[in-house]
XYZ file of C-alpha atoms in Angstrom:
627
model
C 14.346 26.123 -25.514
C 15.194 29.514 -25.016
C 12.534 32.086 -26.738
C 10.634 29.388 -28.666
C 7.444 27.545 -27.520
C 7.549 23.827 -26.285
C 6.253 21.077 -28.868
C 5.439 17.690 -27.429
C 8.693 16.607 -29.896
C 10.799 19.023 -27.751
C 8.832 16.821 -25.238
C 9.425 13.547 -26.662
C 13.173 14.501 -27.370
C 13.555 15.419 -23.579
C 12.448 12.157 -21.977
C 14.324 10.121 -24.697
C 17.842 12.200 -23.976
C 16.942 11.636 -19.800
C 15.688 8.042 -19.909
C 18.448 6.966 -17.670
C 17.324 9.464 -15.119
C 13.282 8.889 -15.840
C 14.057 5.135 -15.433
C 16.022 5.099 -12.437
C 13.805 7.362 -10.443
C 10.846 4.618 -11.566
C 12.777 2.027 -10.770
C 13.674 3.249 -7.036
C 10.078 5.304 -6.572
C 9.382 1.119 -7.691
C 10.704 -0.481 -5.482
C 9.992 1.651 -2.154
C 6.732 1.374 -3.331
C 7.590 -2.575 -3.346
C 9.139 -2.715 0.024
C 6.412 -0.322 1.698
C 3.717 -2.413 0.918
C 5.840 -5.485 2.067
C 5.395 -3.860 4.899
C 2.119 -3.086 5.503
C 0.312 -5.426 7.795
C -2.218 -6.825 5.941
C -5.411 -5.819 6.548
C -9.203 -8.325 6.496
C -12.788 -7.072 5.697
C -15.661 -9.041 6.187
C -19.159 -7.940 5.542
C -22.536 -8.774 7.040
C -25.980 -6.499 4.871
C -28.854 -6.567 7.517
C -32.469 -5.394 5.456
C -34.341 -3.197 8.315
C -37.725 -3.721 7.716
C -41.308 -0.787 7.985
C -43.249 -2.024 10.731
C -46.657 -3.026 9.141
C -49.294 -3.268 12.192
C -52.361 -1.419 13.062
C -51.068 -0.525 15.873
C -47.734 0.641 14.680
C -49.256 2.889 11.728
C -51.581 4.701 13.552
C -48.869 5.379 16.261
C -47.059 6.360 12.819
C -49.172 9.316 12.225
C -49.824 10.807 14.825
C -45.436 10.677 16.055
C -43.444 13.082 14.744
C -39.491 11.386 13.840
C -37.491 13.984 12.359
C -34.373 12.335 10.394
C -33.081 10.067 7.929
C -34.526 6.934 9.431
C -31.227 4.493 7.369
C -28.981 7.252 8.444
C -30.609 6.367 12.249
C -30.045 3.226 12.427
C -26.421 3.527 11.450
C -25.770 5.360 13.775
C -27.833 2.724 16.006
C -25.420 0.195 14.677
C -22.101 1.836 16.106
C -23.933 3.068 20.086
C -22.581 2.665 22.411
C -25.250 -0.198 23.826
C -24.799 -2.336 20.432
C -20.399 -2.038 20.339
C -20.515 -3.077 24.250
C -22.767 -5.604 24.260
C -20.846 -6.838 21.161
C -18.139 -7.033 23.387
C -19.245 -8.506 26.049
C -20.133 -11.603 23.440
C -17.145 -11.193 21.698
C -14.701 -11.882 25.357
C -13.378 -8.604 24.927
C -15.283 -7.772 28.553
C -15.249 -9.663 30.890
C -17.353 -8.823 34.646
C -13.820 -8.070 36.081
C -13.327 -5.915 33.255
C -12.486 -2.165 35.013
C -14.466 1.087 33.417
C -11.403 1.476 31.350
C -11.214 -1.501 29.924
C -15.217 -1.582 28.882
C -13.770 1.841 27.719
C -11.764 0.960 26.037
C -12.817 -1.916 24.508
C -16.210 -0.053 22.695
C -13.684 2.534 21.523
C -11.524 -0.590 19.845
C -15.314 -2.616 19.147
C -15.992 1.254 16.934
C -12.612 1.854 15.103
C -13.119 -1.485 13.718
C -17.151 -0.985 12.590
C -18.048 0.625 9.677
C -21.293 1.267 7.917
C -22.679 1.832 5.056
C -26.238 2.291 3.344
C -26.457 -0.085 0.127
C -27.591 3.227 -2.400
C -31.412 3.670 -2.616
C -32.330 0.115 -0.573
C -33.181 -0.694 2.614
C -30.160 -2.507 2.836
C -26.668 -1.562 5.410
C -23.591 -3.166 4.932
C -21.827 -3.567 8.617
C -17.607 -3.635 7.896
C -15.335 -4.741 9.702
C -11.730 -4.936 9.321
C -9.392 -6.915 10.962
C -5.828 -8.389 10.612
C -6.903 -11.672 11.675
C -9.856 -12.450 8.382
C -11.598 -15.610 10.904
C -11.720 -11.924 13.333
C -13.385 -9.914 10.688
C -15.792 -12.386 9.942
C -16.872 -13.284 13.770
C -17.143 -9.473 14.640
C -18.839 -8.865 11.379
C -22.057 -10.887 11.959
C -21.716 -10.983 15.738
C -22.728 -6.603 15.280
C -25.021 -7.383 13.095
C -26.392 -10.244 15.802
C -26.284 -8.151 18.274
C -28.364 -4.511 16.744
C -31.131 -7.561 15.385
C -31.763 -8.169 19.073
C -31.235 -4.166 20.298
C -33.871 -3.125 16.970
C -36.512 -5.589 18.623
C -36.066 -4.728 22.569
C -36.702 -1.653 21.285
C -39.504 -2.632 18.758
C -41.379 -4.720 21.163
C -40.694 -3.009 24.427
C -43.801 -2.490 26.187
C -44.932 -6.047 25.044
C -41.813 -7.150 26.654
C -42.041 -4.723 29.478
C -45.533 -6.486 30.603
C -43.669 -9.896 30.395
C -41.620 -8.755 32.740
C -44.008 -7.244 35.120
C -46.723 -10.174 34.623
C -43.626 -12.432 35.366
C -42.376 -10.980 38.137
C -45.611 -10.712 39.855
C -46.423 -14.390 38.944
C -43.487 -14.518 40.916
C -44.638 -12.797 43.703
C -49.070 -14.978 44.150
C -46.792 -18.572 43.779
C -45.009 -17.237 46.619
C -47.854 -16.140 48.572
C -50.376 -18.576 47.359
C -46.864 -21.508 48.890
C -46.935 -19.724 52.182
C -50.765 -19.991 52.599
C -50.821 -23.527 51.948
C -48.181 -24.096 54.143
C -50.033 -21.773 57.308
C -53.604 -23.507 56.714
C -51.340 -27.329 56.632
C -49.486 -26.085 60.039
C -52.147 -24.749 61.369
C -54.130 -27.837 60.365
C -51.537 -29.901 62.194
C -52.473 -28.306 65.652
C -55.461 -28.679 65.641
C -55.174 -32.600 65.166
C -53.498 -32.739 68.752
C -56.667 -31.059 70.793
C -59.614 -32.944 71.249
C -62.378 -31.956 69.768
C -65.932 -30.001 70.189
C -68.030 -32.197 71.111
C -66.190 -34.695 72.772
C -65.059 -31.328 75.117
C -68.863 -30.974 75.392
C -69.769 -34.405 76.318
C -67.065 -34.064 79.667
C -69.100 -30.585 80.397
C -72.239 -31.598 80.363
C -70.851 -34.467 82.986
C -69.135 -32.640 85.087
C -72.456 -30.562 85.489
C -74.838 -33.106 86.201
C -72.144 -34.608 88.480
C -71.885 -31.411 90.765
C -75.533 -30.886 90.819
C -76.111 -33.995 92.801
C -73.247 -33.341 95.138
C -74.185 -29.879 95.652
C -77.841 -31.406 97.170
C -76.066 -33.323 100.107
C -72.321 -30.930 100.517
C -71.109 -27.683 101.259
C -68.721 -25.633 98.629
C -65.935 -26.441 100.500
C -66.159 -30.326 99.501
C -63.437 -31.723 97.364
C -64.386 -33.131 95.195
C -66.882 -30.006 94.915
C -64.031 -27.734 94.132
C -62.886 -29.869 91.806
C -65.846 -30.457 89.556
C -66.384 -26.459 89.951
C -62.490 -25.776 88.530
C -62.948 -29.186 86.002
C -65.890 -27.454 84.298
C -64.718 -23.290 84.103
C -61.441 -24.633 82.091
C -63.936 -27.634 79.932
C -65.628 -24.126 79.354
C -63.325 -22.171 78.799
C -61.578 -24.664 76.222
C -65.167 -24.469 74.116
C -64.281 -20.845 74.485
C -60.703 -21.620 72.424
C -62.958 -23.774 70.238
C -64.275 -20.991 68.242
C -61.534 -18.786 68.232
C -59.883 -22.172 65.890
C -62.378 -22.487 64.105
C -62.280 -18.601 63.137
C -58.623 -18.416 62.084
C -59.265 -21.435 60.284
C -62.109 -19.621 58.709
C -58.875 -16.942 57.671
C -56.275 -19.765 57.021
C -58.557 -20.759 54.542
C -60.069 -17.845 52.541
C -56.346 -16.407 52.045
C -55.324 -19.645 50.692
C -58.064 -18.990 48.375
C -58.107 -15.511 47.337
C -53.819 -16.579 46.902
C -54.887 -19.310 44.660
C -57.483 -17.463 42.305
C -54.877 -14.715 42.096
C -52.097 -17.434 40.953
C -54.491 -17.991 38.468
C -55.355 -15.692 37.284
C -51.253 -14.249 36.408
C -50.563 -16.949 34.713
C -53.696 -16.726 32.607
C -51.817 -13.606 31.882
C -48.345 -15.360 31.078
C -49.568 -16.484 28.966
C -51.100 -14.100 27.324
C -48.655 -12.436 26.971
C -46.001 -14.934 25.724
C -48.353 -15.470 22.603
C -48.556 -11.152 22.269
C -45.086 -11.649 22.836
C -44.232 -14.540 20.017
C -46.334 -12.113 17.727
C -43.993 -9.623 18.204
C -42.666 -7.293 15.629
C -38.629 -7.584 13.602
C -37.713 -4.921 12.027
C -33.914 -6.129 10.895
C -33.101 -9.206 9.070
C -29.764 -10.675 8.401
C -29.767 -11.222 4.843
C -26.346 -11.743 4.232
C -24.488 -13.034 6.896
C -20.382 -11.977 6.506
C -18.118 -14.811 5.471
C -14.113 -14.807 5.751
C -12.366 -12.929 3.913
C -10.338 -14.308 0.413
C -8.163 -11.848 0.403
C -6.490 -8.687 2.395
C -7.440 -5.109 1.048
C -5.014 -3.447 2.108
C -1.504 -3.387 2.007
C -3.517 -2.677 -2.025
C -1.094 -4.038 -3.551
C -1.676 -4.131 -7.586
C -2.610 -0.369 -6.874
C -0.042 0.446 -5.146
C 2.808 -1.125 -7.449
C 0.216 0.913 -10.487
C 0.547 3.916 -8.431
C 4.166 3.905 -7.635
C 5.051 2.931 -12.160
C 3.163 6.714 -12.180
C 4.772 8.191 -9.488
C 7.909 6.734 -10.225
C 7.127 8.444 -14.023
C 6.274 11.898 -12.892
C 9.202 12.277 -10.791
C 11.560 11.639 -13.608
C 9.923 13.402 -16.580
C 10.389 16.550 -13.688
C 14.135 15.311 -13.049
C 14.394 15.075 -17.059
C 13.097 18.546 -16.873
C 15.637 20.151 -14.295
C 17.963 18.744 -15.635
C 17.482 19.409 -18.572
C 17.106 23.331 -18.067
C 20.540 22.434 -16.259
C 22.533 21.597 -18.891
C 24.766 23.378 -20.603
C 25.528 21.819 -23.697
C 23.208 22.432 -27.353
C 19.702 20.567 -28.355
C 19.131 21.471 -31.112
C 19.486 22.826 -34.228
C 17.700 26.240 -34.133
C 19.398 26.376 -30.440
C 23.026 25.775 -31.902
C 22.049 28.971 -34.588
C 20.660 31.538 -32.499
C 23.692 31.440 -30.343
C 26.371 32.004 -32.972
C 25.308 33.035 -35.609
C 26.675 30.556 -38.313
C 24.218 27.554 -40.196
C 24.330 24.075 -39.259
C 25.515 22.348 -42.067
C 25.799 19.286 -40.792
C 24.304 16.497 -38.651
C 26.371 13.410 -37.595
C 24.193 10.524 -36.305
C 25.402 8.622 -33.314
C 27.382 5.596 -34.636
C 26.813 1.983 -32.697
C 29.962 0.387 -33.577
C 28.456 -3.306 -32.255
C 25.540 -2.428 -34.120
C 27.482 -1.709 -37.826
C 30.006 -4.400 -37.879
C 28.804 -6.736 -35.245
C 30.464 -9.018 -38.073
C 34.682 -7.715 -37.785
C 36.409 -10.007 -36.805
C 39.306 -7.680 -34.676
C 38.498 -4.101 -33.233
C 40.972 -2.005 -35.039
C 39.029 -3.112 -38.336
C 35.790 -2.497 -36.662
C 37.333 0.947 -35.928
C 38.408 1.585 -39.207
C 35.313 0.430 -41.182
C 32.899 2.991 -38.052
C 35.112 5.408 -38.702
C 35.124 5.493 -42.673
C 31.469 5.012 -43.661
C 31.170 6.672 -47.091
C 34.136 4.454 -48.276
C 33.599 0.762 -46.112
C 29.562 1.674 -46.192
C 28.833 3.748 -49.080
C 25.144 3.159 -48.686
C 24.053 3.566 -45.495
C 22.405 5.866 -43.759
C 25.362 7.304 -41.999
C 26.850 7.548 -45.700
C 24.253 10.003 -47.048
C 24.441 11.899 -43.714
C 28.804 12.762 -43.931
C 27.245 13.287 -47.752
C 24.928 15.980 -46.837
C 26.964 17.432 -45.012
C 29.771 17.755 -47.904
C 26.947 19.135 -50.516
C 25.748 21.695 -47.366
C 29.639 22.669 -47.102
C 30.550 22.845 -51.421
C 27.995 24.926 -51.789
C 29.078 27.915 -48.229
C 32.795 26.634 -49.494
C 32.307 27.586 -53.205
C 30.513 30.916 -52.119
C 32.592 32.079 -49.890
C 35.839 31.395 -52.400
C 37.422 28.885 -50.161
C 39.894 26.365 -51.525
C 41.990 25.256 -48.211
C 39.442 24.654 -45.389
C 39.740 23.050 -41.545
C 37.677 21.699 -39.217
C 38.063 22.168 -35.442
C 35.909 21.823 -31.840
C 36.199 23.160 -28.883
C 37.980 20.168 -27.274
C 39.117 16.459 -27.233
C 36.678 13.750 -28.129
C 33.979 15.670 -30.915
C 34.835 13.094 -33.251
C 36.378 16.156 -35.380
C 39.503 13.896 -36.882
C 37.157 11.144 -38.158
C 34.567 14.015 -39.670
C 37.190 16.298 -41.663
C 37.683 12.664 -43.065
C 34.529 11.222 -44.272
C 34.636 15.293 -45.429
C 37.631 14.160 -47.306
C 36.203 10.912 -48.837
C 33.021 11.939 -50.070
C 34.548 14.767 -52.206
C 37.086 12.884 -53.594
C 34.016 10.417 -55.176
C 32.430 13.751 -56.340
C 35.741 13.590 -58.964
C 37.280 16.627 -57.110
C 41.032 16.358 -55.909
C 41.154 16.678 -52.673
C 44.155 16.918 -50.564
C 43.771 16.082 -46.610
C 45.861 17.673 -44.738
C 46.798 15.678 -40.860
C 47.417 18.617 -39.015
C 47.003 17.656 -35.174
C 50.168 17.409 -34.625
C 49.344 17.070 -31.202
C 46.946 13.792 -31.271
C 47.177 12.714 -35.445
C 45.130 10.098 -36.146
C 45.120 10.457 -39.305
C 47.164 7.378 -40.445
C 45.961 5.602 -38.037
C 42.318 5.624 -39.168
C 44.044 4.576 -43.459
C 46.427 2.380 -42.167
C 49.663 4.514 -43.252
C 52.680 5.085 -41.676
C 52.916 8.715 -40.328
C 56.312 9.131 -41.547
C 57.753 11.012 -43.372
C 54.997 13.391 -42.794
C 53.909 16.854 -42.432
C 56.480 18.097 -40.174
C 59.204 16.158 -41.502
C 58.299 18.646 -45.468
C 58.478 22.175 -42.835
C 61.727 21.207 -41.209
C 62.752 19.847 -44.591
C 63.632 16.534 -43.585
C 61.884 15.496 -46.811
C 60.402 17.146 -49.879
C 56.373 17.179 -51.082
C 56.405 13.979 -52.770
C 57.482 11.996 -50.070
C 55.391 12.809 -48.004
C 51.805 12.574 -50.372
C 49.756 9.289 -49.959
C 47.623 8.155 -52.172
C 45.682 4.869 -53.256
C 48.715 2.718 -53.449
C 49.529 3.571 -50.332
C 46.840 1.985 -48.878
C 46.565 -0.787 -50.622
C 49.798 -1.718 -49.315
C 49.339 -0.776 -46.073
C 47.221 -2.671 -43.930
C 43.637 -2.087 -45.807
C 45.272 -4.220 -48.351
C 43.744 -4.456 -52.676
C 40.113 -5.429 -51.401
C 38.984 -2.667 -48.853
C 41.241 0.089 -50.676
C 38.999 -0.578 -54.115
C 36.188 -1.030 -52.237
C 34.369 2.094 -53.360
C 35.071 4.265 -56.357
C 36.932 7.439 -56.785
C 39.282 7.185 -53.852
C 42.246 7.294 -56.065
C 41.052 11.150 -56.411
C 42.809 11.695 -52.790
C 45.781 12.569 -51.619
C 47.230 12.570 -47.491
C 49.508 14.144 -45.569
C 50.816 12.562 -42.479
C 51.842 14.317 -39.935
C 55.451 12.310 -39.943
C 57.778 12.447 -37.043
C 55.586 14.540 -34.039
C 59.046 17.804 -32.789
C 59.222 19.766 -29.070
C 58.333 22.756 -30.924
C 55.038 22.796 -32.595
C 54.449 25.623 -32.368
C 57.189 27.050 -34.443
C 56.374 24.709 -37.248
C 52.591 25.551 -37.565
C 54.133 29.324 -37.852
C 57.142 29.185 -39.751
C 57.309 30.219 -43.428
C 57.431 27.003 -44.338
C 54.180 26.293 -43.901
C 52.491 28.808 -45.347
C 54.756 27.323 -48.614
C 53.583 24.700 -48.794
C 49.914 25.715 -47.674
C 49.955 27.869 -51.586
C 51.827 24.595 -53.007
C 48.534 22.484 -52.344
C 46.356 25.568 -53.251
C 47.744 25.337 -56.680
C 47.645 20.931 -57.160
C 44.263 20.544 -55.468
C 40.957 21.748 -55.898
C 40.266 21.433 -52.224
C 42.617 21.152 -49.093
C 41.037 20.104 -45.701
C 43.034 20.591 -42.741
C 42.562 18.297 -39.651
C 42.695 21.168 -36.724
C 43.480 20.748 -32.537
C 40.911 21.773 -30.442
C 40.579 25.424 -30.353
C 40.160 25.866 -26.818
C 42.659 24.451 -24.986
C 45.250 24.657 -27.676
C 46.488 27.005 -29.307
C 47.685 25.892 -32.849
C 44.237 25.962 -34.573
C 44.393 30.153 -34.383
C 47.807 30.314 -35.488
C 47.338 27.653 -38.568
C 43.535 28.022 -39.431
C 45.256 33.106 -40.165
C 46.463 30.901 -43.105
C 43.378 28.330 -44.181
C 40.338 30.087 -46.057
C 37.590 28.810 -44.059
C 37.175 26.585 -40.735
C 34.267 24.446 -39.549
C 33.525 23.476 -36.204
C 33.086 20.074 -35.484
C 30.276 19.869 -32.088
C 29.031 17.242 -30.333
C 25.240 17.674 -28.949
C 24.618 16.858 -25.284
C 28.230 16.917 -23.880
C 29.467 20.343 -24.633
C 28.517 23.128 -22.846
C 27.314 26.328 -25.017
C 29.454 28.180 -23.362
C 32.256 26.397 -24.929
C 30.674 26.970 -28.493
C 30.684 30.888 -28.462
C 33.993 31.186 -26.944
C 35.322 28.798 -29.758
C 33.187 31.089 -32.329
C 34.659 33.993 -30.434
C 38.005 32.454 -31.184
C 38.155 32.280 -34.184
C 36.316 35.661 -35.431
C 39.448 36.840 -32.948
C 42.404 35.289 -35.194
C 40.477 36.811 -38.522
C 38.684 32.976 -39.436
C 36.135 32.982 -41.546
C 33.597 30.389 -39.761
C 31.309 28.177 -41.953
C 29.004 26.275 -40.302
C 28.948 24.056 -37.987
C 28.909 19.757 -38.116
C 26.346 17.953 -35.149
C 28.236 15.160 -34.348
C 26.808 12.218 -32.610
C 23.474 12.933 -31.967
C 20.966 10.514 -31.206
C 17.478 10.738 -33.345
C 15.766 11.783 -30.188
C 17.969 15.014 -29.659
C 16.913 16.560 -32.964
C 13.952 18.061 -34.517
C 12.380 15.060 -37.249
C 12.888 17.215 -40.409
C 16.615 17.401 -39.551
C 16.513 13.144 -38.935
C 14.714 12.078 -42.528
C 17.758 10.220 -43.696
C 17.784 7.945 -40.655
C 14.021 6.471 -41.864
C 15.512 5.573 -45.601
C 17.369 3.922 -47.291
C 20.361 5.488 -49.239
C 18.953 5.638 -53.026
C 19.819 2.283 -55.083
C 20.150 -0.302 -51.977
C 18.830 -3.500 -51.421
C 16.129 -3.770 -48.615
C 17.131 -7.009 -47.050
C 15.119 -9.615 -47.436
C 13.612 -11.261 -44.254
C 12.888 -14.724 -44.728
C 10.250 -15.977 -43.668
C 9.124 -18.737 -41.136
C 6.696 -21.361 -40.329
C 5.622 -22.695 -36.808
C 7.489 -26.156 -37.059
C 6.146 -28.845 -34.134
């Protein structure tokens, strides 16, 4: 609102006035949110928790005293979990990497797994939560548990590296010693088998002595050329050579036996050390414990349906309010009394609320009767809050009219369908109920409506008097005409005061309407009516589209403009005021019609909350729960 600060009620009024825009935006945004949410892939998250234990061995404590370890240990462990070493080993156990995988495939598997795994320290505890997101809830739990196990294994390996490396070294050396012992034993066995095929040393020595004795006997008797002597000499040579070879075999045997003994001793020692290493490894430090294995998640973490819908509702309302205020700023109509009074510099004389025919006439049998009753509320529903609004309007107009000495007033509007005919009729009825002798003239010759409201014939009427086809007495209709008309005696006598009201209908339509309005007979008729009645009320056509109103209004005392809020642009209202003032017409004020409760400030709509005095509120029947 120009020139004024917006209050909370102004924002509420704009929101209620543009509620359709807000609802439309809300529905659109929520629908888009639901569609977007339903099209998202379901993502599940499984989490495993591991506890990081501090080393409590004397060796580790002494080592920690002399070693400097900068940085946060828990942060280091989180990075260790997502390290390539752990990820690659986990991918292999999960089947993401096989023996035939290329380097590119291994790299892709590691990066994929790293993207799915996230770590978070649980507050200030030495606990890390390993979370895995996956579209398969079973796979999510499997990955989380596998990563936790691999991380535990790698932590044990890193912490107990020296013990493990010692055990591995002894294991390798033990295998070497076992092979050497086996080789030595096989060599000794083969050598012994070969010696069993050769005569023994005593046998050879016995043969040698016998051969030498026999040779001694023959040398005394025969020469060296004797064949037997040559044979014995050759034999003795061979036997002596065999005895020499036998000494070398004994040396070799001793060597082989010594090698077997040494290999056996080495193997025995390594076996003892290996058992000691196994015992030491069994007492290894386990710095990581899986305290909470991952379980298969029950529901997805994404999309968050409830959260998304709530955010959609909030965003829909925000967007709706934004568009509502944009529409309000682009709206050229007027929304408050202050704006109207500031725009055209005339007072607001009345505020007529919006009337829902279906609610007010819920039990009506015919549409026509429903329209009549909904229109002439001052007569058919005199105790209603709507009738009270007309009486407030009548009181305000009367104060202004008497102050300016106006006896003939007319109701006009900027355009059609603003309710001027209904308001003028209710104003005339209110005057009659107040005891004033009132004449209502149906001077909107282009769209006459009063004869239908009062259930009488429109002929003869105003045009017949002007064209001298009937006298004034012939065209004036009163309560007796209402009784014999469509109303009937029951409706006509429903509310007292109608006997003070007279009506002149439009009469037979003429092609020269401007001539009739501008004629001297019209001026003569106006003067005659002023003499016979306390107040004369004219219902004239809209001022902007037609020239009838300025011509007729210049002969009357004052004008009342009917303005339908939220429908007609403010420029039209300003132009209507200009045309009336340009014709020299005195403007009493403006009546706001078809006002919804949220379109005006609370002080202007008090009659919405209170019943007309004397009206008994309808008692609500108590109902009890019955089965």
